[in-house]
PDB file of C-alpha atoms in Angstrom:
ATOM      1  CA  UNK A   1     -10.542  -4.121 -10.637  1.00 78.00           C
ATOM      2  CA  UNK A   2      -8.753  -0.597 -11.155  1.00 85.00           C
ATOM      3  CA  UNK A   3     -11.285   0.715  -8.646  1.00 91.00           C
ATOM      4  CA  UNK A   4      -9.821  -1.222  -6.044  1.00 94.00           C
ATOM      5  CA  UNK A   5      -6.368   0.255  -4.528  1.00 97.00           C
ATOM      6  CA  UNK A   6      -5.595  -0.994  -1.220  1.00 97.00           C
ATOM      7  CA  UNK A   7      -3.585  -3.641   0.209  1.00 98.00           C
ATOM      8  CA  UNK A   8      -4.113  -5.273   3.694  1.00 98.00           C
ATOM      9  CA  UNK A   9      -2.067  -7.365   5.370  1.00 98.00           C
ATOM     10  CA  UNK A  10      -1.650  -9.627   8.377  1.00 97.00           C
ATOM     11  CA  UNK A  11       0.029  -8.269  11.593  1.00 97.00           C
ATOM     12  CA  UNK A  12       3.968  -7.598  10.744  1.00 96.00           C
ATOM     13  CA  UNK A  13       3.713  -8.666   7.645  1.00 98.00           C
ATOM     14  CA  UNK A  14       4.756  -7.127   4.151  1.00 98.00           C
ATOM     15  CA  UNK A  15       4.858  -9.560   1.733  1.00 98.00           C
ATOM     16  CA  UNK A  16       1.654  -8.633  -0.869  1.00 98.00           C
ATOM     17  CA  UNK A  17      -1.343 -11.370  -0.140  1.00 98.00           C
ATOM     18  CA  UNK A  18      -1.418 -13.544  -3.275  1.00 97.00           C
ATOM     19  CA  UNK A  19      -4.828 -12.229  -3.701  1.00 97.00           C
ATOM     20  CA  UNK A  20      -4.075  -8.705  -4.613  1.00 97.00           C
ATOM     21  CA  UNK A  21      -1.102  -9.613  -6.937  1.00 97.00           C
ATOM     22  CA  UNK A  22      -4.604  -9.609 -10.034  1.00 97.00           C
ATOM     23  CA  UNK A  23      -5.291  -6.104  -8.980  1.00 97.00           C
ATOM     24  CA  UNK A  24      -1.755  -4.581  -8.941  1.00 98.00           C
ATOM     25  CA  UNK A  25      -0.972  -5.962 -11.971  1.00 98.00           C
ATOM     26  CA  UNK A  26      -4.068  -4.777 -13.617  1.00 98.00           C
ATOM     27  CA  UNK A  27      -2.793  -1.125 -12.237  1.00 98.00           C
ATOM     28  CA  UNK A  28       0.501  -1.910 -13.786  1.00 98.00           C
ATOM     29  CA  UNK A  29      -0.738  -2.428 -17.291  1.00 98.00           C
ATOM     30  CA  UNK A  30      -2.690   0.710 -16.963  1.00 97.00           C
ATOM     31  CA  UNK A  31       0.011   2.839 -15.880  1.00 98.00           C
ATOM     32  CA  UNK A  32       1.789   1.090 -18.959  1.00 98.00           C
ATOM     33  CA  UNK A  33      -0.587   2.296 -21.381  1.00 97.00           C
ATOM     34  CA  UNK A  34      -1.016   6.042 -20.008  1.00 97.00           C
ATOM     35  CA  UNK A  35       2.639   6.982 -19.191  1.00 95.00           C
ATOM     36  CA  UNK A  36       1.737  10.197 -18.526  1.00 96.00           C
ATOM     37  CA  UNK A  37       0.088   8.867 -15.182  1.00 97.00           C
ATOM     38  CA  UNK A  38       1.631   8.814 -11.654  1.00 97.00           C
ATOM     39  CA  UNK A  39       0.847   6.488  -8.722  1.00 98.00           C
ATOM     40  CA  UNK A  40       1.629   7.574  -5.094  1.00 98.00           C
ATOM     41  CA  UNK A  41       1.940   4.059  -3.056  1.00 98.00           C
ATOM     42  CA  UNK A  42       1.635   4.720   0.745  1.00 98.00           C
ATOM     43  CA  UNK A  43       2.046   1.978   3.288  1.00 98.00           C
ATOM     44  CA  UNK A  44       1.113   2.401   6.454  1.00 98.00           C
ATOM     45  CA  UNK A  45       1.347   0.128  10.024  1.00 98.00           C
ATOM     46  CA  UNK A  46      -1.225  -0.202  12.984  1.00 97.00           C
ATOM     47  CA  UNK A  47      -0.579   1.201  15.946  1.00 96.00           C
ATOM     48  CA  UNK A  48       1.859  -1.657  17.669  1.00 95.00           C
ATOM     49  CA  UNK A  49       5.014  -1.535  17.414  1.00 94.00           C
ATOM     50  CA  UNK A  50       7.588   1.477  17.878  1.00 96.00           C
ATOM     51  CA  UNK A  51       7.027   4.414  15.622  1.00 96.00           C
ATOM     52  CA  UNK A  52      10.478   3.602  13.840  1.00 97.00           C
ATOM     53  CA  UNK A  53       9.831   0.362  13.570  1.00 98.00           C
ATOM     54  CA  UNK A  54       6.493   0.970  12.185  1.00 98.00           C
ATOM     55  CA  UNK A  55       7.772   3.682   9.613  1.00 98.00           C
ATOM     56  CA  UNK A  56      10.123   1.249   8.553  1.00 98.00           C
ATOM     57  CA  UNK A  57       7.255  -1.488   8.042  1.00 98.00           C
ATOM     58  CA  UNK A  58       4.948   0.598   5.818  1.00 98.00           C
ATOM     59  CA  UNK A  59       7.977   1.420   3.659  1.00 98.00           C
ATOM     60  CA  UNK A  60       8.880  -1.953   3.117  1.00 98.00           C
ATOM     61  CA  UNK A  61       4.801  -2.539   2.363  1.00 98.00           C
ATOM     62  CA  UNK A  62       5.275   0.292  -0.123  1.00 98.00           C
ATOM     63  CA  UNK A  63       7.907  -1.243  -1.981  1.00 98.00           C
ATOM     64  CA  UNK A  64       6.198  -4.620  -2.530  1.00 98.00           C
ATOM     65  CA  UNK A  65       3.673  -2.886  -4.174  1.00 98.00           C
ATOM     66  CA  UNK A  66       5.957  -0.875  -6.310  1.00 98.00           C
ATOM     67  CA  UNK A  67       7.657  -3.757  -7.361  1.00 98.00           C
ATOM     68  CA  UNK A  68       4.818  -5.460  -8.867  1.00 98.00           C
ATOM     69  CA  UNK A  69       3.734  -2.537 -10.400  1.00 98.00           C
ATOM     70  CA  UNK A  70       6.940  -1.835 -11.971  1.00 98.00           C
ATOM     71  CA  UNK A  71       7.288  -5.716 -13.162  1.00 98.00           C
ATOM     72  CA  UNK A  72       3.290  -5.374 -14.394  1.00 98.00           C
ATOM     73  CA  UNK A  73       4.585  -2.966 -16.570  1.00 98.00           C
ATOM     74  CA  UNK A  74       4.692   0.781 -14.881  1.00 98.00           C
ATOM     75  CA  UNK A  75       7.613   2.583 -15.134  1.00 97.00           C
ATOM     76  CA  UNK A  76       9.786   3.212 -12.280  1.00 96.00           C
ATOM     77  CA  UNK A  77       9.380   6.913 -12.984  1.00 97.00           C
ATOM     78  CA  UNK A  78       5.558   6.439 -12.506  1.00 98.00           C
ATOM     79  CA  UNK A  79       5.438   4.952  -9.426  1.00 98.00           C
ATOM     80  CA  UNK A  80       6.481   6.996  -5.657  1.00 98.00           C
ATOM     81  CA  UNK A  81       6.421   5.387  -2.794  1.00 98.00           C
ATOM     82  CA  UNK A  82       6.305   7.079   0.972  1.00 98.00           C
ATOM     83  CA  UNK A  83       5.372   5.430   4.322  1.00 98.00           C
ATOM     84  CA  UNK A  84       3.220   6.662   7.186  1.00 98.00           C
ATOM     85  CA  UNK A  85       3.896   3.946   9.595  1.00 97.00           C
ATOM     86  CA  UNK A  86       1.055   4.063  12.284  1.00 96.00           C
ATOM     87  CA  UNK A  87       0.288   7.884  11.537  1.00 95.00           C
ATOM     88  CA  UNK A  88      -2.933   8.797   9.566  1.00 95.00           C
ATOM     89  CA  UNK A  89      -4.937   5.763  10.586  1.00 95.00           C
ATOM     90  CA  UNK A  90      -7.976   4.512   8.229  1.00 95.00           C
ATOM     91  CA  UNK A  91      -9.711   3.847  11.610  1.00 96.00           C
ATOM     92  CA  UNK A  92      -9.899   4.817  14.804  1.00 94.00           C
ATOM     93  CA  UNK A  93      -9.779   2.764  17.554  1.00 93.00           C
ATOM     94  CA  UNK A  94      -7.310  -0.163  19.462  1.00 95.00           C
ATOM     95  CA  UNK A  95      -8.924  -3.347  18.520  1.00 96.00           C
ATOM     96  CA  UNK A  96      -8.134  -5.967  15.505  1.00 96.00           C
ATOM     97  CA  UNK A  97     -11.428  -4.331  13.852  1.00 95.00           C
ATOM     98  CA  UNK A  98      -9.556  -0.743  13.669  1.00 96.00           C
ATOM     99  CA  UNK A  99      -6.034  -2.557  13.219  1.00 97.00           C
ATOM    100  CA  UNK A 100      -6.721  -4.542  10.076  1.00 97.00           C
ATOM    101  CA  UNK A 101      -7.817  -1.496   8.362  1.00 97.00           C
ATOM    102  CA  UNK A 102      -4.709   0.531   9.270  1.00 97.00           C
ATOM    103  CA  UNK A 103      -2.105  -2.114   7.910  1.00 98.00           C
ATOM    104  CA  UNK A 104      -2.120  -1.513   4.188  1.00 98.00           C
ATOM    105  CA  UNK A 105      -0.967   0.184   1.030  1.00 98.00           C
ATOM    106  CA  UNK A 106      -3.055   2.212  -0.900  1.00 98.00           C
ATOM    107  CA  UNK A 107      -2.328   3.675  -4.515  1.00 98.00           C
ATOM    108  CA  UNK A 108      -2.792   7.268  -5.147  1.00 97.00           C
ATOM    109  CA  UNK A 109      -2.828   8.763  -8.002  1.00 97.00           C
ATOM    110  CA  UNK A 110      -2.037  11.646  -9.246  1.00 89.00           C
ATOM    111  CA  UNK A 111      -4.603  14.292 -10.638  1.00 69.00           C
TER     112      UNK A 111
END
């Protein structure tokens, strides 16, 4: 379950799907047990919507995820989050195929 660490969502949304909350929280109680580790979370958007608006979407993606990682047991100190909006796309193209790939969070972590 720790090898999984993205999030997708539905169009304009950024509530976590209840069927990721397992996985997060498993990455939570790891990053509880090796406090020395440090997760990047990085929320991005597809390509509809304005570039603001979509900057301002992946952030709020972001901090969903943070949150549950923080209340799974990471501390706030472990956890960064930063949004990309619509830039750096998982895949290229302007369809719902390329789309549902681009709206999600991923966790990075550090080396």
């Amino acid at each position: 379950i720790l090898a999984q660490r993205s999030v997708y969502y539905a169009f304009d949304v950024d509530a976590v799907p209840a069927e990721d909350k397992p996985m997060l929280q498993a990455h939570g109680k790891y990053l509880s047990e090796h406090a020395a580790r440090k997760v990047e979370v990085a929320g991005y958007a597809d390509e509809r919507g304005s570039n603001e608006y979509n900057l301002a979407l992946g952030q709020r993606r972001a901090n969903g995820v943070a949150k549950l990682l923080t209340l799974s047991g990471a501390g706030a100190a472990q956890v960064k989050t930063v949004s990309y909006g619509e830039e750096k796309p998982k895949a290229a193209g302007h369809n719902e195929a390329a789309w549902s790939q681009n709206r999600r969070s991923d966790l990075n972590y550090a080396q």
